[in-house]
mmCIF file of C-alpha atoms in Angstrom:
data_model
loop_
_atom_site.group_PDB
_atom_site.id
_atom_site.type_symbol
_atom_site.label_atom_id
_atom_site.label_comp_id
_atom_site.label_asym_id
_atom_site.label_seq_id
_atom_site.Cartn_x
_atom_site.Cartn_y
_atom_site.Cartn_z
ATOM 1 C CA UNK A 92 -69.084 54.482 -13.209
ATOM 2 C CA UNK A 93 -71.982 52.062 -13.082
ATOM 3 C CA UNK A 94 -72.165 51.952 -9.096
ATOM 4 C CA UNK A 95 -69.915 54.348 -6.881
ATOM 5 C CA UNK A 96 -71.330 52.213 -3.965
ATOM 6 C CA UNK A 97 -70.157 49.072 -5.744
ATOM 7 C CA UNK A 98 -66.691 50.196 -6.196
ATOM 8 C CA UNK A 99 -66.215 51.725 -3.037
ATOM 9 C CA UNK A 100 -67.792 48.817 -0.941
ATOM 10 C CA UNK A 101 -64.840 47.042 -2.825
ATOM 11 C CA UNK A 102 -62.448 49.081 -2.274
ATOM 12 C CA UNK A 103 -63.297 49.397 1.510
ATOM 13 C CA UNK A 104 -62.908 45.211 1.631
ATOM 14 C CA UNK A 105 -59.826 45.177 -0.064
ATOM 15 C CA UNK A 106 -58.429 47.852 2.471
ATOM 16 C CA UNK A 107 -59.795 46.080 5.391
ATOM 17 C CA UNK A 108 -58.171 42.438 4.855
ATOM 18 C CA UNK A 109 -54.610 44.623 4.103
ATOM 19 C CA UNK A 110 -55.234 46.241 7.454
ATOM 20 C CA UNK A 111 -56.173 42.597 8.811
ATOM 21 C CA UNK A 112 -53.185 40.878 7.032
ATOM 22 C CA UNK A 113 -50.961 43.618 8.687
ATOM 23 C CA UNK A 114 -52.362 43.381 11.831
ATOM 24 C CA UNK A 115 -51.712 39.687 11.634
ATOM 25 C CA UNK A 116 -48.184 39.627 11.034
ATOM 26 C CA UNK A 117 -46.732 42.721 13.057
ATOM 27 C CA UNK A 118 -48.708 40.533 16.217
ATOM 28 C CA UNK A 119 -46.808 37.730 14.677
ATOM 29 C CA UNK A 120 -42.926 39.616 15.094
ATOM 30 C CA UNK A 121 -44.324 40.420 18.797
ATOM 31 C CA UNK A 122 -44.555 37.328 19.885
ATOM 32 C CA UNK A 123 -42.061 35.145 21.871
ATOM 33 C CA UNK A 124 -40.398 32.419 20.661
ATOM 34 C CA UNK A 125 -42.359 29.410 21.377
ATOM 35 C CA UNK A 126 -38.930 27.190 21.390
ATOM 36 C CA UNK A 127 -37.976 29.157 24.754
ATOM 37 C CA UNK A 128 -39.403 27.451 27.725
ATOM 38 C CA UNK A 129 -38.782 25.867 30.289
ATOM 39 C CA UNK A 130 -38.274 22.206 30.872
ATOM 40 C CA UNK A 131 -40.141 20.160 33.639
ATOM 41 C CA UNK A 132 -38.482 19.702 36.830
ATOM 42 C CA UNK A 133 -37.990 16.118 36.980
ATOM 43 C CA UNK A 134 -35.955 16.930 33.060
ATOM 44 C CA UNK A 135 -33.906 19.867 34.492
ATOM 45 C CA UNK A 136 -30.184 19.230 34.768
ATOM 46 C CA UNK A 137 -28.085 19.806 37.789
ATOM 47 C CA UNK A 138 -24.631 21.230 38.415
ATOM 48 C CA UNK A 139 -21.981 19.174 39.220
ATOM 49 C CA UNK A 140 -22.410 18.146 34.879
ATOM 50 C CA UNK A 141 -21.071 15.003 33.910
ATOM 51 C CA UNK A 142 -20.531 16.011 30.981
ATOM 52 C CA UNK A 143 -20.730 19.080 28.180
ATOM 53 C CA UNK A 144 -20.588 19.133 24.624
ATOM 54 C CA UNK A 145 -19.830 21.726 22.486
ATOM 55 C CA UNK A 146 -22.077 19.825 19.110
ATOM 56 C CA UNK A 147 -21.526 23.111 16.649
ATOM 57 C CA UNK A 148 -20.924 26.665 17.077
ATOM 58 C CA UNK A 149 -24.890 27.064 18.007
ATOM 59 C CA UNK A 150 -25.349 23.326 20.071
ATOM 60 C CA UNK A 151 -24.358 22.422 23.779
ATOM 61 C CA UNK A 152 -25.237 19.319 25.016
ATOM 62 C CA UNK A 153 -25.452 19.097 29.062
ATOM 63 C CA UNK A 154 -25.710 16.333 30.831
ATOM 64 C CA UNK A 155 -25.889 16.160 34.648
ATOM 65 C CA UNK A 156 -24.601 13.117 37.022
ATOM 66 C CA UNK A 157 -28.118 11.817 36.925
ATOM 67 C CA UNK A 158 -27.929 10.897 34.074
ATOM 68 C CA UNK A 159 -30.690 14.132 32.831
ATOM 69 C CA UNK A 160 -29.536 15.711 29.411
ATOM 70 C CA UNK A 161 -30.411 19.009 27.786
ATOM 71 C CA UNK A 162 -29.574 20.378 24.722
ATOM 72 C CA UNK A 163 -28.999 24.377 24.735
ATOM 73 C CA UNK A 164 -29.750 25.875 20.941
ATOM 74 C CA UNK A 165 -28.120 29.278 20.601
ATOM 75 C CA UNK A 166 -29.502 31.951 18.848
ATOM 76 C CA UNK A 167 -26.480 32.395 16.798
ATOM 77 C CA UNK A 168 -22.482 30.708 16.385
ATOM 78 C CA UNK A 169 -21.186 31.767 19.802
ATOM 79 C CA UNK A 170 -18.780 28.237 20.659
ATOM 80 C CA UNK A 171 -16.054 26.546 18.809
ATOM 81 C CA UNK A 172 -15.955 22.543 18.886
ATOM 82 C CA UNK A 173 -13.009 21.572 21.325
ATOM 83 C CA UNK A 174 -12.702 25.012 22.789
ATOM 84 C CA UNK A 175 -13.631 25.581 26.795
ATOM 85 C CA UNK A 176 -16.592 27.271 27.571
ATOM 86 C CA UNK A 177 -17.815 29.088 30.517
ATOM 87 C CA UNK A 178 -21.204 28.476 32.265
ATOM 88 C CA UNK A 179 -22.030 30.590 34.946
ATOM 89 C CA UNK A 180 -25.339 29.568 36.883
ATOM 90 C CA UNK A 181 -28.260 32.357 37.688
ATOM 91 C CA UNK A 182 -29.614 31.555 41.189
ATOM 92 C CA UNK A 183 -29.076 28.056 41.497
ATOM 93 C CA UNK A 184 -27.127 25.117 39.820
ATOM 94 C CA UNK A 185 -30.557 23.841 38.076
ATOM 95 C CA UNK A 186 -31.018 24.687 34.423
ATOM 96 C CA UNK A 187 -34.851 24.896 33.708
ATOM 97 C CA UNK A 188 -34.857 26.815 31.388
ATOM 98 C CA UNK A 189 -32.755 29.469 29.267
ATOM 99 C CA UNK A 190 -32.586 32.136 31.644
ATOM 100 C CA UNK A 191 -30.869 29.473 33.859
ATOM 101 C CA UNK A 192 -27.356 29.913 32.621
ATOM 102 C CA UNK A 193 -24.981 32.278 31.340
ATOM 103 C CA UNK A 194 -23.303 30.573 28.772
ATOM 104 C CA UNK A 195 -19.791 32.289 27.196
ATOM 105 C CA UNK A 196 -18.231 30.056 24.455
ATOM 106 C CA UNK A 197 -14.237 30.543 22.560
ATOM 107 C CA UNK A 198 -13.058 32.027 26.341
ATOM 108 C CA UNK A 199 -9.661 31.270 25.584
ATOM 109 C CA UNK A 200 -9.886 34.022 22.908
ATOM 110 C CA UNK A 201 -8.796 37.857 23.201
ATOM 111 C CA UNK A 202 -12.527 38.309 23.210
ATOM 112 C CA UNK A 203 -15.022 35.707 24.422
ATOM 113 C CA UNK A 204 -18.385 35.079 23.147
ATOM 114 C CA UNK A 205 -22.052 35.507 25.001
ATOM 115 C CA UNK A 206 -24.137 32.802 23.750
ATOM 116 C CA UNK A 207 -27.682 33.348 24.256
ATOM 117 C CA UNK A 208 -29.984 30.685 24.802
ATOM 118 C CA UNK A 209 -32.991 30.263 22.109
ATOM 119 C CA UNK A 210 -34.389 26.707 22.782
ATOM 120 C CA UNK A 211 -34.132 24.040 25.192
ATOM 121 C CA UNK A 212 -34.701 20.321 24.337
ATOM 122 C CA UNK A 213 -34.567 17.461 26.924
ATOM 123 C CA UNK A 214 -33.379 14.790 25.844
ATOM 124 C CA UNK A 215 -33.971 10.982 27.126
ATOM 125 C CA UNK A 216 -31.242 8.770 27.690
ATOM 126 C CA UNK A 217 -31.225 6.919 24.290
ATOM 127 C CA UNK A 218 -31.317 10.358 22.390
ATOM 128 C CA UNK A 219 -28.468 10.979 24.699
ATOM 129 C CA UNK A 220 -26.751 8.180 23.916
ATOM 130 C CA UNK A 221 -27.260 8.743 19.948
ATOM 131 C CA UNK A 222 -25.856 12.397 20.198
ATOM 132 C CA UNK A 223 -22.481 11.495 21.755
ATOM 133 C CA UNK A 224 -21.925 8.637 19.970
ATOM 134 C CA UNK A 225 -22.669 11.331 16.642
ATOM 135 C CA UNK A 226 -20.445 13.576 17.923
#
């Protein structure tokens, strides 16, 4: 060993940006989804719906009599296309945000589905447009 001091000054940097790079990524896991928020009030969309679309097993688009449109991304399959769905509202018949709704997809099955809510994305009336006339 030419220098211990060297080595172990090394070896102490090494350990410190493995400490660092854990650090890092276990803060990273903790962290909420940035997706989930809430939309701005003039974007929300208001019960009585015009009309909702199942889009896939993960996709519901919602669009209010105003002609405001949401769509609701689950965080996993939870509806099937051309199946009824259940949405039960939290507080009032505004949906903000993904906390806003309780959302229960294949309810004409033995046993329904809970959908939960991972993003929100408003949706202007052209993009509206484009997804029903896609689906």
């Amino acid at each position: 060993m030419r220098n211990p001091r060297l080595i172990l000054a090394g070896g102490a940097a090494v350990l410190a940006v493995v400490i660092v790079g854990c650090a890092a990524t276990s803060q990273v896991e903790r962290t909420p989804n940035p997706g989930v928020r809430s939309v701005a009030a003039n974007q929300c969309v208001s019960s009585p719906l015009e009309t909702s679309t199942v889009i896939d097993r993960q996709t519901l688009l919602l669009v209010d009599r105003s002609g405001n449109s949401l769509v609701m991304h689950m965080t996993g399959p939870c509806m099937t296309k051309n199946e009824a769905i259940k949405l039960e509202y939290r507080g009032s018949t505004r949906v903000c945000g993904p906390l806003d709704v309780d959302i229960t997809g294949d309810i004409t099955t033995a046993i329904p589905m809970h959908c939960m809510v991972d993003t929100i994305e408003p949706l202007t009336k052209e993009e509206t447009l484009a997804y029903q006339k896609a689906h």
